[in-house]
Structure formats: structure tokens, C-alpha cells
JSON list of C-alpha atoms in Angstrom, two decimals:
[
{"chain": "A", "resi": 172, "resn": "MET", "atom": "CA", "xyz": [-55.79, 3.48, -33.48]},
{"chain": "A", "resi": 173, "resn": "THR", "atom": "CA", "xyz": [-56.37, 2.70, -37.20]},
{"chain": "A", "resi": 174, "resn": "SER", "atom": "CA", "xyz": [-57.37, -0.95, -37.75]},
{"chain": "A", "resi": 175, "resn": "LEU", "atom": "CA", "xyz": [-55.04, -2.90, -39.93]},
{"chain": "A", "resi": 176, "resn": "ASN", "atom": "CA", "xyz": [-58.06, -3.42, -42.24]},
{"chain": "A", "resi": 177, "resn": "GLU", "atom": "CA", "xyz": [-58.20, 0.19, -42.85]},
{"chain": "A", "resi": 178, "resn": "ILE", "atom": "CA", "xyz": [-54.61, 0.51, -44.12]},
{"chain": "A", "resi": 179, "resn": "ASP", "atom": "CA", "xyz": [-54.28, 1.48, -47.76]},
{"chain": "A", "resi": 180, "resn": "VAL", "atom": "CA", "xyz": [-50.71, 0.31, -48.43]},
{"chain": "A", "resi": 181, "resn": "TYR", "atom": "CA", "xyz": [-48.22, -1.87, -46.56]},
{"chain": "A", "resi": 182, "resn": "VAL", "atom": "CA", "xyz": [-44.61, -0.94, -47.16]},
{"chain": "A", "resi": 183, "resn": "VAL", "atom": "CA", "xyz": [-42.50, -3.96, -46.30]},
{"chain": "A", "resi": 184, "resn": "ASP", "atom": "CA", "xyz": [-38.62, -4.20, -46.08]},
{"chain": "A", "resi": 185, "resn": "VAL", "atom": "CA", "xyz": [-37.25, -7.53, -47.31]},
{"chain": "A", "resi": 186, "resn": "CYS", "atom": "CA", "xyz": [-33.85, -8.36, -45.72]},
{"chain": "A", "resi": 187, "resn": "GLY", "atom": "CA", "xyz": [-34.28, -9.28, -42.09]},
{"chain": "A", "resi": 188, "resn": "THR", "atom": "CA", "xyz": [-37.93, -8.31, -42.17]},
{"chain": "A", "resi": 189, "resn": "LEU", "atom": "CA", "xyz": [-39.74, -10.48, -44.64]},
{"chain": "A", "resi": 190, "resn": "VAL", "atom": "CA", "xyz": [-37.05, -13.09, -44.77]},
{"chain": "A", "resi": 191, "resn": "ARG", "atom": "CA", "xyz": [-34.08, -14.09, -42.48]},
{"chain": "A", "resi": 192, "resn": "ASP", "atom": "CA", "xyz": [-31.41, -13.22, -44.87]},
{"chain": "A", "resi": 193, "resn": "ASP", "atom": "CA", "xyz": [-29.28, -10.49, -46.51]},
{"chain": "A", "resi": 194, "resn": "THR", "atom": "CA", "xyz": [-30.79, -11.19, -49.91]},
{"chain": "A", "resi": 195, "resn": "THR", "atom": "CA", "xyz": [-27.98, -9.40, -51.84]},
{"chain": "A", "resi": 196, "resn": "LEU", "atom": "CA", "xyz": [-25.37, -11.70, -50.38]},
{"chain": "A", "resi": 197, "resn": "GLY", "atom": "CA", "xyz": [-27.75, -14.64, -50.41]},
{"chain": "A", "resi": 198, "resn": "LEU", "atom": "CA", "xyz": [-28.45, -14.21, -54.07]},
{"chain": "A", "resi": 199, "resn": "LEU", "atom": "CA", "xyz": [-24.84, -13.81, -55.08]},
{"chain": "A", "resi": 200, "resn": "ARG", "atom": "CA", "xyz": [-23.75, -16.77, -52.82]},
{"chain": "A", "resi": 201, "resn": "HIS", "atom": "CA", "xyz": [-26.34, -19.01, -54.66]},
{"chain": "A", "resi": 202, "resn": "HIS", "atom": "CA", "xyz": [-25.44, -17.65, -58.05]},
{"chain": "A", "resi": 203, "resn": "PHE", "atom": "CA", "xyz": [-21.76, -18.10, -57.69]},
{"chain": "A", "resi": 204, "resn": "ALA", "atom": "CA", "xyz": [-22.10, -21.55, -56.14]},
{"chain": "A", "resi": 205, "resn": "HIS", "atom": "CA", "xyz": [-24.08, -23.36, -58.76]},
{"chain": "A", "resi": 206, "resn": "THR", "atom": "CA", "xyz": [-21.90, -23.53, -61.81]},
{"chain": "A", "resi": 207, "resn": "ARG", "atom": "CA", "xyz": [-18.35, -24.72, -62.26]},
{"chain": "A", "resi": 208, "resn": "GLU", "atom": "CA", "xyz": [-17.53, -21.71, -64.58]},
{"chain": "A", "resi": 209, "resn": "ARG", "atom": "CA", "xyz": [-18.09, -19.32, -61.48]},
{"chain": "A", "resi": 210, "resn": "ARG", "atom": "CA", "xyz": [-15.83, -21.42, -59.14]},
{"chain": "A", "resi": 211, "resn": "LEU", "atom": "CA", "xyz": [-13.19, -18.80, -58.76]},
{"chain": "A", "resi": 212, "resn": "ARG", "atom": "CA", "xyz": [-15.67, -16.05, -58.11]},
{"chain": "A", "resi": 213, "resn": "HIS", "atom": "CA", "xyz": [-17.36, -18.23, -55.61]},
{"chain": "A", "resi": 214, "resn": "ILE", "atom": "CA", "xyz": [-14.09, -18.61, -53.71]},
{"chain": "A", "resi": 215, "resn": "LEU", "atom": "CA", "xyz": [-13.36, -14.86, -53.79]},
{"chain": "A", "resi": 216, "resn": "PHE", "atom": "CA", "xyz": [-17.00, -14.31, -52.60]},
{"chain": "A", "resi": 217, "resn": "ARG", "atom": "CA", "xyz": [-16.57, -16.61, -49.66]},
{"chain": "A", "resi": 218, "resn": "VAL", "atom": "CA", "xyz": [-13.31, -14.99, -48.64]},
{"chain": "A", "resi": 219, "resn": "MET", "atom": "CA", "xyz": [-14.92, -11.59, -48.67]},
{"chain": "A", "resi": 220, "resn": "THR", "atom": "CA", "xyz": [-18.09, -12.51, -46.84]},
{"chain": "A", "resi": 221, "resn": "ALA", "atom": "CA", "xyz": [-17.15, -15.29, -44.35]},
{"chain": "A", "resi": 222, "resn": "ARG", "atom": "CA", "xyz": [-18.12, -14.15, -40.88]},
{"chain": "A", "resi": 223, "resn": "LEU", "atom": "CA", "xyz": [-14.55, -14.53, -39.40]},
{"chain": "A", "resi": 224, "resn": "SER", "atom": "CA", "xyz": [-12.63, -13.59, -42.50]},
{"chain": "A", "resi": 225, "resn": "PRO", "atom": "CA", "xyz": [-10.02, -10.90, -42.05]},
{"chain": "A", "resi": 226, "resn": "VAL", "atom": "CA", "xyz": [-11.28, -9.39, -45.30]},
{"chain": "A", "resi": 227, "resn": "ARG", "atom": "CA", "xyz": [-14.88, -9.30, -44.04]},
{"chain": "A", "resi": 228, "resn": "LEU", "atom": "CA", "xyz": [-13.71, -7.74, -40.66]},
{"chain": "A", "resi": 229, "resn": "GLY", "atom": "CA", "xyz": [-11.72, -5.20, -42.71]},
{"chain": "A", "resi": 230, "resn": "PHE", "atom": "CA", "xyz": [-14.92, -4.13, -44.48]},
{"chain": "A", "resi": 231, "resn": "ILE", "atom": "CA", "xyz": [-16.79, -3.85, -41.26]},
{"chain": "A", "resi": 232, "resn": "VAL", "atom": "CA", "xyz": [-14.16, -1.46, -39.93]},
{"chain": "A", "resi": 233, "resn": "LEU", "atom": "CA", "xyz": [-14.06, 0.66, -43.08]},
{"chain": "A", "resi": 234, "resn": "GLU", "atom": "CA", "xyz": [-17.84, 0.85, -43.15]},
{"chain": "A", "resi": 235, "resn": "ARG", "atom": "CA", "xyz": [-18.11, 2.03, -39.77]},
{"chain": "A", "resi": 236, "resn": "LEU", "atom": "CA", "xyz": [-15.32, 4.70, -40.52]},
{"chain": "A", "resi": 237, "resn": "THR", "atom": "CA", "xyz": [-16.95, 5.86, -43.74]},
{"chain": "A", "resi": 238, "resn": "GLY", "atom": "CA", "xyz": [-20.60, 5.23, -43.19]},
{"chain": "A", "resi": 239, "resn": "LYS", "atom": "CA", "xyz": [-20.75, 3.56, -46.54]},
{"chain": "A", "resi": 240, "resn": "HIS", "atom": "CA", "xyz": [-21.95, 0.09, -47.51]},
{"chain": "A", "resi": 241, "resn": "LEU", "atom": "CA", "xyz": [-18.61, -0.88, -49.18]},
{"chain": "A", "resi": 242, "resn": "LEU", "atom": "CA", "xyz": [-18.93, -4.73, -48.97]},
{"chain": "A", "resi": 243, "resn": "LYS", "atom": "CA", "xyz": [-22.03, -4.85, -51.21]},
{"chain": "A", "resi": 244, "resn": "TYR", "atom": "CA", "xyz": [-20.43, -2.72, -53.86]},
{"chain": "A", "resi": 245, "resn": "ALA", "atom": "CA", "xyz": [-17.33, -4.98, -53.79]},
{"chain": "A", "resi": 246, "resn": "VAL", "atom": "CA", "xyz": [-19.32, -8.20, -54.15]},
{"chain": "A", "resi": 247, "resn": "VAL", "atom": "CA", "xyz": [-21.38, -6.92, -56.87]},
{"chain": "A", "resi": 248, "resn": "LYS", "atom": "CA", "xyz": [-18.27, -6.20, -58.92]},
{"chain": "A", "resi": 249, "resn": "LEU", "atom": "CA", "xyz": [-17.91, -10.05, -59.20]},
{"chain": "A", "resi": 250, "resn": "LEU", "atom": "CA", "xyz": [-20.97, -10.09, -61.35]},
{"chain": "A", "resi": 251, "resn": "ALA", "atom": "CA", "xyz": [-19.14, -8.30, -64.10]},
{"chain": "A", "resi": 252, "resn": "GLY", "atom": "CA", "xyz": [-19.53, -10.23, -67.49]},
{"chain": "A", "resi": 253, "resn": "ASP", "atom": "CA", "xyz": [-22.42, -12.34, -66.41]},
{"chain": "A", "resi": 254, "resn": "GLN", "atom": "CA", "xyz": [-25.63, -12.42, -68.34]},
{"chain": "A", "resi": 255, "resn": "VAL", "atom": "CA", "xyz": [-28.64, -10.60, -66.85]},
{"chain": "A", "resi": 256, "resn": "GLU", "atom": "CA", "xyz": [-30.81, -13.56, -67.68]},
{"chain": "A", "resi": 257, "resn": "ALA", "atom": "CA", "xyz": [-28.40, -15.97, -65.78]},
{"chain": "A", "resi": 258, "resn": "LEU", "atom": "CA", "xyz": [-28.81, -13.85, -62.62]},
{"chain": "A", "resi": 259, "resn": "ALA", "atom": "CA", "xyz": [-32.59, -13.82, -63.03]},
{"chain": "A", "resi": 260, "resn": "GLN", "atom": "CA", "xyz": [-32.59, -17.57, -63.16]},
{"chain": "A", "resi": 261, "resn": "SER", "atom": "CA", "xyz": [-30.48, -17.74, -59.97]},
{"chain": "A", "resi": 262, "resn": "ALA", "atom": "CA", "xyz": [-32.83, -15.24, -58.39]},
{"chain": "A", "resi": 263, "resn": "ALA", "atom": "CA", "xyz": [-35.84, -17.43, -59.04]},
{"chain": "A", "resi": 264, "resn": "GLN", "atom": "CA", "xyz": [-34.06, -20.44, -57.59]},
{"chain": "A", "resi": 265, "resn": "TYR", "atom": "CA", "xyz": [-32.98, -18.58, -54.55]},
{"chain": "A", "resi": 266, "resn": "THR", "atom": "CA", "xyz": [-36.44, -17.07, -54.04]},
{"chain": "A", "resi": 267, "resn": "ASP", "atom": "CA", "xyz": [-37.90, -20.61, -53.68]},
{"chain": "A", "resi": 268, "resn": "VAL", "atom": "CA", "xyz": [-35.36, -21.21, -50.95]},
{"chain": "A", "resi": 269, "resn": "LEU", "atom": "CA", "xyz": [-36.43, -18.00, -49.13]},
{"chain": "A", "resi": 270, "resn": "LEU", "atom": "CA", "xyz": [-40.02, -18.79, -49.35]},
{"chain": "A", "resi": 271, "resn": "LYS", "atom": "CA", "xyz": [-39.60, -22.41, -48.11]},
{"chain": "A", "resi": 272, "resn": "ASP", "atom": "CA", "xyz": [-37.04, -21.99, -45.27]},
{"chain": "A", "resi": 273, "resn": "ARG", "atom": "CA", "xyz": [-36.30, -18.18, -44.45]},
{"chain": "A", "resi": 274, "resn": "ARG", "atom": "CA", "xyz": [-39.70, -16.57, -43.85]},
{"chain": "A", "resi": 275, "resn": "VAL", "atom": "CA", "xyz": [-40.23, -14.36, -40.83]},
{"chain": "A", "resi": 276, "resn": "GLU", "atom": "CA", "xyz": [-43.55, -15.74, -39.98]},
{"chain": "A", "resi": 277, "resn": "SER", "atom": "CA", "xyz": [-44.79, -12.99, -37.73]},
{"chain": "A", "resi": 278, "resn": "VAL", "atom": "CA", "xyz": [-44.45, -10.46, -40.59]},
{"chain": "A", "resi": 279, "resn": "TRP", "atom": "CA", "xyz": [-46.02, -12.85, -43.15]},
{"chain": "A", "resi": 280, "resn": "SER", "atom": "CA", "xyz": [-49.14, -13.13, -40.86]},
{"chain": "A", "resi": 281, "resn": "LEU", "atom": "CA", "xyz": [-49.47, -9.37, -40.93]},
{"chain": "A", "resi": 282, "resn": "ILE", "atom": "CA", "xyz": [-49.40, -9.12, -44.72]},
{"chain": "A", "resi": 283, "resn": "GLU", "atom": "CA", "xyz": [-51.30, -12.27, -45.62]},
{"chain": "A", "resi": 284, "resn": "GLN", "atom": "CA", "xyz": [-54.53, -10.44, -46.35]},
{"chain": "A", "resi": 285, "resn": "PRO", "atom": "CA", "xyz": [-53.04, -7.40, -47.94]},
{"chain": "A", "resi": 286, "resn": "THR", "atom": "CA", "xyz": [-51.04, -9.37, -50.54]},
{"chain": "A", "resi": 287, "resn": "ARG", "atom": "CA", "xyz": [-54.31, -11.02, -51.63]},
{"chain": "A", "resi": 288, "resn": "THR", "atom": "CA", "xyz": [-55.68, -7.61, -52.50]},
{"chain": "A", "resi": 289, "resn": "GLY", "atom": "CA", "xyz": [-52.42, -5.94, -53.97]},
{"chain": "A", "resi": 290, "resn": "HIS", "atom": "CA", "xyz": [-51.86, -3.62, -51.10]},
{"chain": "A", "resi": 291, "resn": "VAL", "atom": "CA", "xyz": [-48.22, -4.51, -50.40]},
{"chain": "A", "resi": 292, "resn": "VAL", "atom": "CA", "xyz": [-45.13, -2.78, -51.77]},
{"chain": "A", "resi": 293, "resn": "LEU", "atom": "CA", "xyz": [-41.80, -4.47, -51.04]},
{"chain": "A", "resi": 294, "resn": "ALA", "atom": "CA", "xyz": [-39.34, -1.64, -50.62]},
{"chain": "A", "resi": 295, "resn": "SER", "atom": "CA", "xyz": [-35.80, -2.92, -50.44]},
{"chain": "A", "resi": 296, "resn": "ALA", "atom": "CA", "xyz": [-32.22, -1.77, -51.16]},
{"chain": "A", "resi": 297, "resn": "SER", "atom": "CA", "xyz": [-31.52, -5.28, -52.20]},
{"chain": "A", "resi": 298, "resn": "LEU", "atom": "CA", "xyz": [-30.94, -6.33, -55.79]},
{"chain": "A", "resi": 299, "resn": "GLU", "atom": "CA", "xyz": [-33.90, -6.03, -58.33]},
{"chain": "A", "resi": 300, "resn": "PRO", "atom": "CA", "xyz": [-33.88, -9.64, -59.54]},
{"chain": "A", "resi": 301, "resn": "VAL", "atom": "CA", "xyz": [-34.57, -11.17, -56.22]},
{"chain": "A", "resi": 302, "resn": "VAL", "atom": "CA", "xyz": [-36.97, -8.46, -54.95]},
{"chain": "A", "resi": 303, "resn": "ALA", "atom": "CA", "xyz": [-38.89, -8.55, -58.14]},
{"chain": "A", "resi": 304, "resn": "CYS", "atom": "CA", "xyz": [-39.21, -12.42, -58.12]},
{"chain": "A", "resi": 305, "resn": "LEU", "atom": "CA", "xyz": [-40.44, -12.28, -54.40]},
{"chain": "A", "resi": 306, "resn": "ALA", "atom": "CA", "xyz": [-43.01, -9.56, -55.39]},
{"chain": "A", "resi": 307, "resn": "ALA", "atom": "CA", "xyz": [-44.19, -11.48, -58.33]},
{"chain": "A", "resi": 308, "resn": "LYS", "atom": "CA", "xyz": [-44.70, -14.65, -56.40]},
{"chain": "A", "resi": 309, "resn": "ILE", "atom": "CA", "xyz": [-46.73, -12.97, -53.70]},
{"chain": "A", "resi": 310, "resn": "GLY", "atom": "CA", "xyz": [-48.64, -10.45, -55.85]},
{"chain": "A", "resi": 311, "resn": "ALA", "atom": "CA", "xyz": [-46.97, -7.41, -54.52]},
{"chain": "A", "resi": 312, "resn": "ARG", "atom": "CA", "xyz": [-45.49, -4.26, -56.07]},
{"chain": "A", "resi": 313, "resn": "HIS", "atom": "CA", "xyz": [-41.81, -3.44, -55.44]},
{"chain": "A", "resi": 314, "resn": "VAL", "atom": "CA", "xyz": [-38.82, -1.11, -55.70]},
{"chain": "A", "resi": 315, "resn": "ALA", "atom": "CA", "xyz": [-35.27, -2.19, -55.39]},
{"chain": "A", "resi": 316, "resn": "SER", "atom": "CA", "xyz": [-31.66, -1.37, -56.25]},
{"chain": "A", "resi": 317, "resn": "GLN", "atom": "CA", "xyz": [-30.76, -1.52, -59.96]},
{"chain": "A", "resi": 318, "resn": "LEU", "atom": "CA", "xyz": [-27.84, -3.09, -61.58]},
{"chain": "A", "resi": 319, "resn": "GLU", "atom": "CA", "xyz": [-26.07, -1.67, -64.60]},
{"chain": "A", "resi": 320, "resn": "GLN", "atom": "CA", "xyz": [-26.12, -3.74, -67.83]},
{"chain": "A", "resi": 321, "resn": "GLN", "atom": "CA", "xyz": [-24.97, -3.32, -71.28]},
{"chain": "A", "resi": 322, "resn": "GLY", "atom": "CA", "xyz": [-26.60, -5.46, -74.01]},
{"chain": "A", "resi": 323, "resn": "GLY", "atom": "CA", "xyz": [-27.80, -7.96, -71.47]},
{"chain": "A", "resi": 324, "resn": "ILE", "atom": "CA", "xyz": [-24.42, -8.27, -69.68]},
{"chain": "A", "resi": 325, "resn": "LEU", "atom": "CA", "xyz": [-23.96, -6.98, -66.18]},
{"chain": "A", "resi": 326, "resn": "THR", "atom": "CA", "xyz": [-20.97, -4.59, -65.63]},
{"chain": "A", "resi": 327, "resn": "GLY", "atom": "CA", "xyz": [-20.70, -5.13, -61.90]},
{"chain": "A", "resi": 328, "resn": "ARG", "atom": "CA", "xyz": [-21.92, -1.76, -61.00]},
{"chain": "A", "resi": 329, "resn": "TYR", "atom": "CA", "xyz": [-25.17, -0.28, -59.52]},
{"chain": "A", "resi": 330, "resn": "THR", "atom": "CA", "xyz": [-27.16, 2.29, -61.38]},
{"chain": "A", "resi": 331, "resn": "GLU", "atom": "CA", "xyz": [-29.28, 3.02, -58.39]},
{"chain": "A", "resi": 332, "resn": "ASP", "atom": "CA", "xyz": [-28.82, 2.09, -54.78]},
{"chain": "A", "resi": 333, "resn": "LEU", "atom": "CA", "xyz": [-32.13, 2.57, -52.71]},
{"chain": "A", "resi": 334, "resn": "THR", "atom": "CA", "xyz": [-30.41, 2.71, -49.24]},
{"chain": "A", "resi": 335, "resn": "GLY", "atom": "CA", "xyz": [-32.09, 5.69, -47.70]},
{"chain": "A", "resi": 336, "resn": "PHE", "atom": "CA", "xyz": [-34.17, 6.46, -50.90]},
{"chain": "A", "resi": 337, "resn": "LYS", "atom": "CA", "xyz": [-37.06, 3.88, -50.84]},
{"chain": "A", "resi": 338, "resn": "GLU", "atom": "CA", "xyz": [-39.66, 6.60, -50.38]},
{"chain": "A", "resi": 339, "resn": "VAL", "atom": "CA", "xyz": [-38.46, 8.46, -53.39]},
{"chain": "A", "resi": 340, "resn": "ALA", "atom": "CA", "xyz": [-38.23, 5.42, -55.39]},
{"chain": "A", "resi": 341, "resn": "MET", "atom": "CA", "xyz": [-41.94, 4.47, -54.60]},
{"chain": "A", "resi": 342, "resn": "LEU", "atom": "CA", "xyz": [-43.14, 7.97, -55.63]},
{"chain": "A", "resi": 343, "resn": "ASN", "atom": "CA", "xyz": [-41.20, 7.94, -58.70]},
{"chain": "A", "resi": 344, "resn": "LYS", "atom": "CA", "xyz": [-42.40, 4.58, -59.93]},
{"chain": "A", "resi": 345, "resn": "TYR", "atom": "CA", "xyz": [-46.06, 4.50, -58.61]},
{"chain": "A", "resi": 346, "resn": "GLY", "atom": "CA", "xyz": [-46.89, 8.22, -58.22]},
{"chain": "A", "resi": 347, "resn": "ALA", "atom": "CA", "xyz": [-47.70, 10.57, -55.40]},
{"chain": "A", "resi": 348, "resn": "ASN", "atom": "CA", "xyz": [-50.91, 8.65, -54.45]},
{"chain": "A", "resi": 349, "resn": "VAL", "atom": "CA", "xyz": [-49.00, 5.46, -53.45]},
{"chain": "A", "resi": 350, "resn": "LEU", "atom": "CA", "xyz": [-48.23, 6.90, -50.03]},
{"chain": "A", "resi": 351, "resn": "ALA", "atom": "CA", "xyz": [-51.03, 9.36, -49.81]},
{"chain": "A", "resi": 352, "resn": "GLY", "atom": "CA", "xyz": [-53.49, 7.18, -47.73]},
{"chain": "A", "resi": 353, "resn": "ARG", "atom": "CA", "xyz": [-53.10, 5.36, -44.55]},
{"chain": "A", "resi": 354, "resn": "THR", "atom": "CA", "xyz": [-49.73, 3.46, -44.55]},
{"chain": "A", "resi": 355, "resn": "CYS", "atom": "CA", "xyz": [-48.28, 0.65, -42.52]},
{"chain": "A", "resi": 356, "resn": "THR", "atom": "CA", "xyz": [-44.40, 0.24, -42.70]},
{"chain": "A", "resi": 357, "resn": "ILE", "atom": "CA", "xyz": [-42.67, -2.83, -41.43]},
{"chain": "A", "resi": 358, "resn": "SER", "atom": "CA", "xyz": [-38.96, -3.02, -41.17]},
{"chain": "A", "resi": 359, "resn": "ASP", "atom": "CA", "xyz": [-35.88, -3.88, -39.17]},
{"chain": "A", "resi": 360, "resn": "ASN", "atom": "CA", "xyz": [-33.75, -1.19, -40.93]},
{"chain": "A", "resi": 361, "resn": "PHE", "atom": "CA", "xyz": [-32.86, 2.00, -39.25]},
{"chain": "A", "resi": 362, "resn": "THR", "atom": "CA", "xyz": [-32.45, 3.72, -42.54]},
{"chain": "A", "resi": 363, "resn": "ASP", "atom": "CA", "xyz": [-36.25, 3.33, -42.80]},
{"chain": "A", "resi": 364, "resn": "LEU", "atom": "CA", "xyz": [-36.81, 5.47, -39.67]},
{"chain": "A", "resi": 365, "resn": "THR", "atom": "CA", "xyz": [-38.33, 8.38, -41.68]},
{"chain": "A", "resi": 366, "resn": "MET", "atom": "CA", "xyz": [-40.81, 6.22, -43.38]},
{"chain": "A", "resi": 367, "resn": "LEU", "atom": "CA", "xyz": [-41.68, 4.50, -39.98]},
{"chain": "A", "resi": 368, "resn": "GLU", "atom": "CA", "xyz": [-42.27, 7.86, -38.38]},
{"chain": "A", "resi": 369, "resn": "LYS", "atom": "CA", "xyz": [-44.50, 9.07, -41.28]},
{"chain": "A", "resi": 370, "resn": "SER", "atom": "CA", "xyz": [-46.62, 5.88, -41.25]},
{"chain": "A", "resi": 371, "resn": "THR", "atom": "CA", "xyz": [-50.19, 5.48, -39.78]},
{"chain": "A", "resi": 372, "resn": "GLN", "atom": "CA", "xyz": [-48.84, 2.41, -38.12]},
{"chain": "A", "resi": 373, "resn": "ALA", "atom": "CA", "xyz": [-45.20, 1.04, -37.88]},
{"chain": "A", "resi": 374, "resn": "PHE", "atom": "CA", "xyz": [-43.93, -2.35, -36.92]},
{"chain": "A", "resi": 375, "resn": "VAL", "atom": "CA", "xyz": [-40.18, -2.82, -36.18]},
{"chain": "A", "resi": 376, "resn": "VAL", "atom": "CA", "xyz": [-38.61, -6.30, -36.38]},
{"chain": "A", "resi": 377, "resn": "LEU", "atom": "CA", "xyz": [-36.10, -6.89, -33.56]},
{"chain": "A", "resi": 378, "resn": "HIS", "atom": "CA", "xyz": [-33.40, -9.62, -33.96]},
{"chain": "A", "resi": 379, "resn": "LYS", "atom": "CA", "xyz": [-32.21, -8.93, -30.50]},
{"chain": "A", "resi": 380, "resn": "LYS", "atom": "CA", "xyz": [-34.13, -7.44, -27.69]},
{"chain": "A", "resi": 381, "resn": "ALA", "atom": "CA", "xyz": [-31.32, -5.00, -26.97]},
{"chain": "A", "resi": 382, "resn": "HIS", "atom": "CA", "xyz": [-31.85, -3.39, -30.41]},
{"chain": "A", "resi": 383, "resn": "LYS", "atom": "CA", "xyz": [-35.10, -1.78, -29.10]},
{"chain": "A", "resi": 384, "resn": "LYS", "atom": "CA", "xyz": [-32.95, 0.89, -27.56]},
{"chain": "A", "resi": 385, "resn": "ARG", "atom": "CA", "xyz": [-32.01, 2.33, -31.00]},
{"chain": "A", "resi": 386, "resn": "TRP", "atom": "CA", "xyz": [-35.62, 2.95, -31.68]},
{"chain": "A", "resi": 387, "resn": "GLN", "atom": "CA", "xyz": [-36.36, 5.13, -28.59]},
{"chain": "A", "resi": 388, "resn": "GLY", "atom": "CA", "xyz": [-39.05, 7.71, -29.33]},
{"chain": "A", "resi": 389, "resn": "LEU", "atom": "CA", "xyz": [-40.51, 5.80, -32.24]},
{"chain": "A", "resi": 390, "resn": "ASN", "atom": "CA", "xyz": [-44.32, 5.05, -31.84]},
{"chain": "A", "resi": 391, "resn": "ALA", "atom": "CA", "xyz": [-44.22, 1.48, -33.20]},
{"chain": "A", "resi": 392, "resn": "THR", "atom": "CA", "xyz": [-45.15, -2.08, -32.39]},
{"chain": "A", "resi": 393, "resn": "PHE", "atom": "CA", "xyz": [-42.06, -4.23, -31.95]},
{"chain": "A", "resi": 394, "resn": "LEU", "atom": "CA", "xyz": [-41.88, -7.85, -33.29]},
{"chain": "A", "resi": 395, "resn": "GLU", "atom": "CA", "xyz": [-39.18, -9.81, -31.54]},
{"chain": "A", "resi": 396, "resn": "ILE", "atom": "CA", "xyz": [-37.82, -12.78, -33.58]}
]
């Protein structure tokens, strides 16, 4: 087995892996909650995302029927008209919260040394502002989903959703050599299965012990949190 010291690049998922949050929802929750002018959108956001909300339950049913991530597209629409810079400021504040209170320590212990030497790529379908901020703070490279903007104003739409396309995004951004060596992929996300299967070493984060069944056949180390 390859030693972790011999790994060339660590590919690390963010939501549920590096931190204990869905950072798309977490960033928007923080963004809408902290200014009076966004009060109405904050109320709408809460109605759409509260765990026992009929609206949230409706999205869950529709997502299972369609296989599409409908909720995140709906909540991103609430950003329409906001300044790109304002969301970036919210991302910086929210990132401080994540790093202080929401870290998955077993994952951070794996990447502590690689982040010092620039061998980590954060690969996330979450929003660019928060993933970029996290990456900058730990000295990592990153790929993330992109939001559409016009003249510094957000339109409330995605230009690129990386769900299922993280590997392509890394190759496009950093070139073919980024994944040419020995890789270690760390994720809790089943859409990352192909990357995990291709990796020299794979770590899967389990939020529930029962979730291990869905990974049957994968040669990986499982981290229960």
C-alpha cells in the first residue's frame, strides 16, 4: 500500500467531508440573515430550507423523482440583484465560523501536512465564494460551482454546477498533470465514486454507520464521524 507521504495530490470534498455543513445553504443562510435589507429573502430562505417545512419536504420528494438538485437552484435564485462583493464578504465571515466550529477533525488530521506543501485540491460542487475562501485560508487549490454575474451583480443562476464533474473541472483548470500521479480522494459524496475508485488511496466519510452499505465493493478506508 502506498504511504500517505508518497501521495502527489489530495482531492478533498468540502460539504460533509472537510466541514460539517452543506456550505451552499450555510453561506446563503449567513448572507441573508445579517442585513435588514435582506430580511424578506431570509424568511423565504428559512421557509424553503427548514427541516420540517412542507416546502422543504416537497423539494425532497421532487428531487427523488427527478434525480436533480432542485433546492439549491431555487435558493440561489434568491441572490438575484445582490453584489458579488457582498456575497464574497459573507463568505469570508462564514468561513471563519466553519474553521472555528464545523471542522471534521479526522479529515483535517489527514491533510494537515499536505496543505503545508500545497498538495491539496478542494473539489466541491458548493459555491465558488466559500470554497475559494476556504482554499485561500489553508493554502489549497480549488474547483467549485460558479454563479452567473453581470457587471458585478448576481443573476441568481449558475453558470457551472460541478455535481458529478469535479474531475473534469480540475483537469480544465490545472491541466492533465494534476491527477497524473498518486492521488488520495476524501469524500462523503456518492457522486465522487468514480474519483474514489480511480484514486491510489480513498477515504470515505460516514455520517452514519449504515451508510457503509452504499459503498460496497469500493476499496477505501472509512472514517465514521
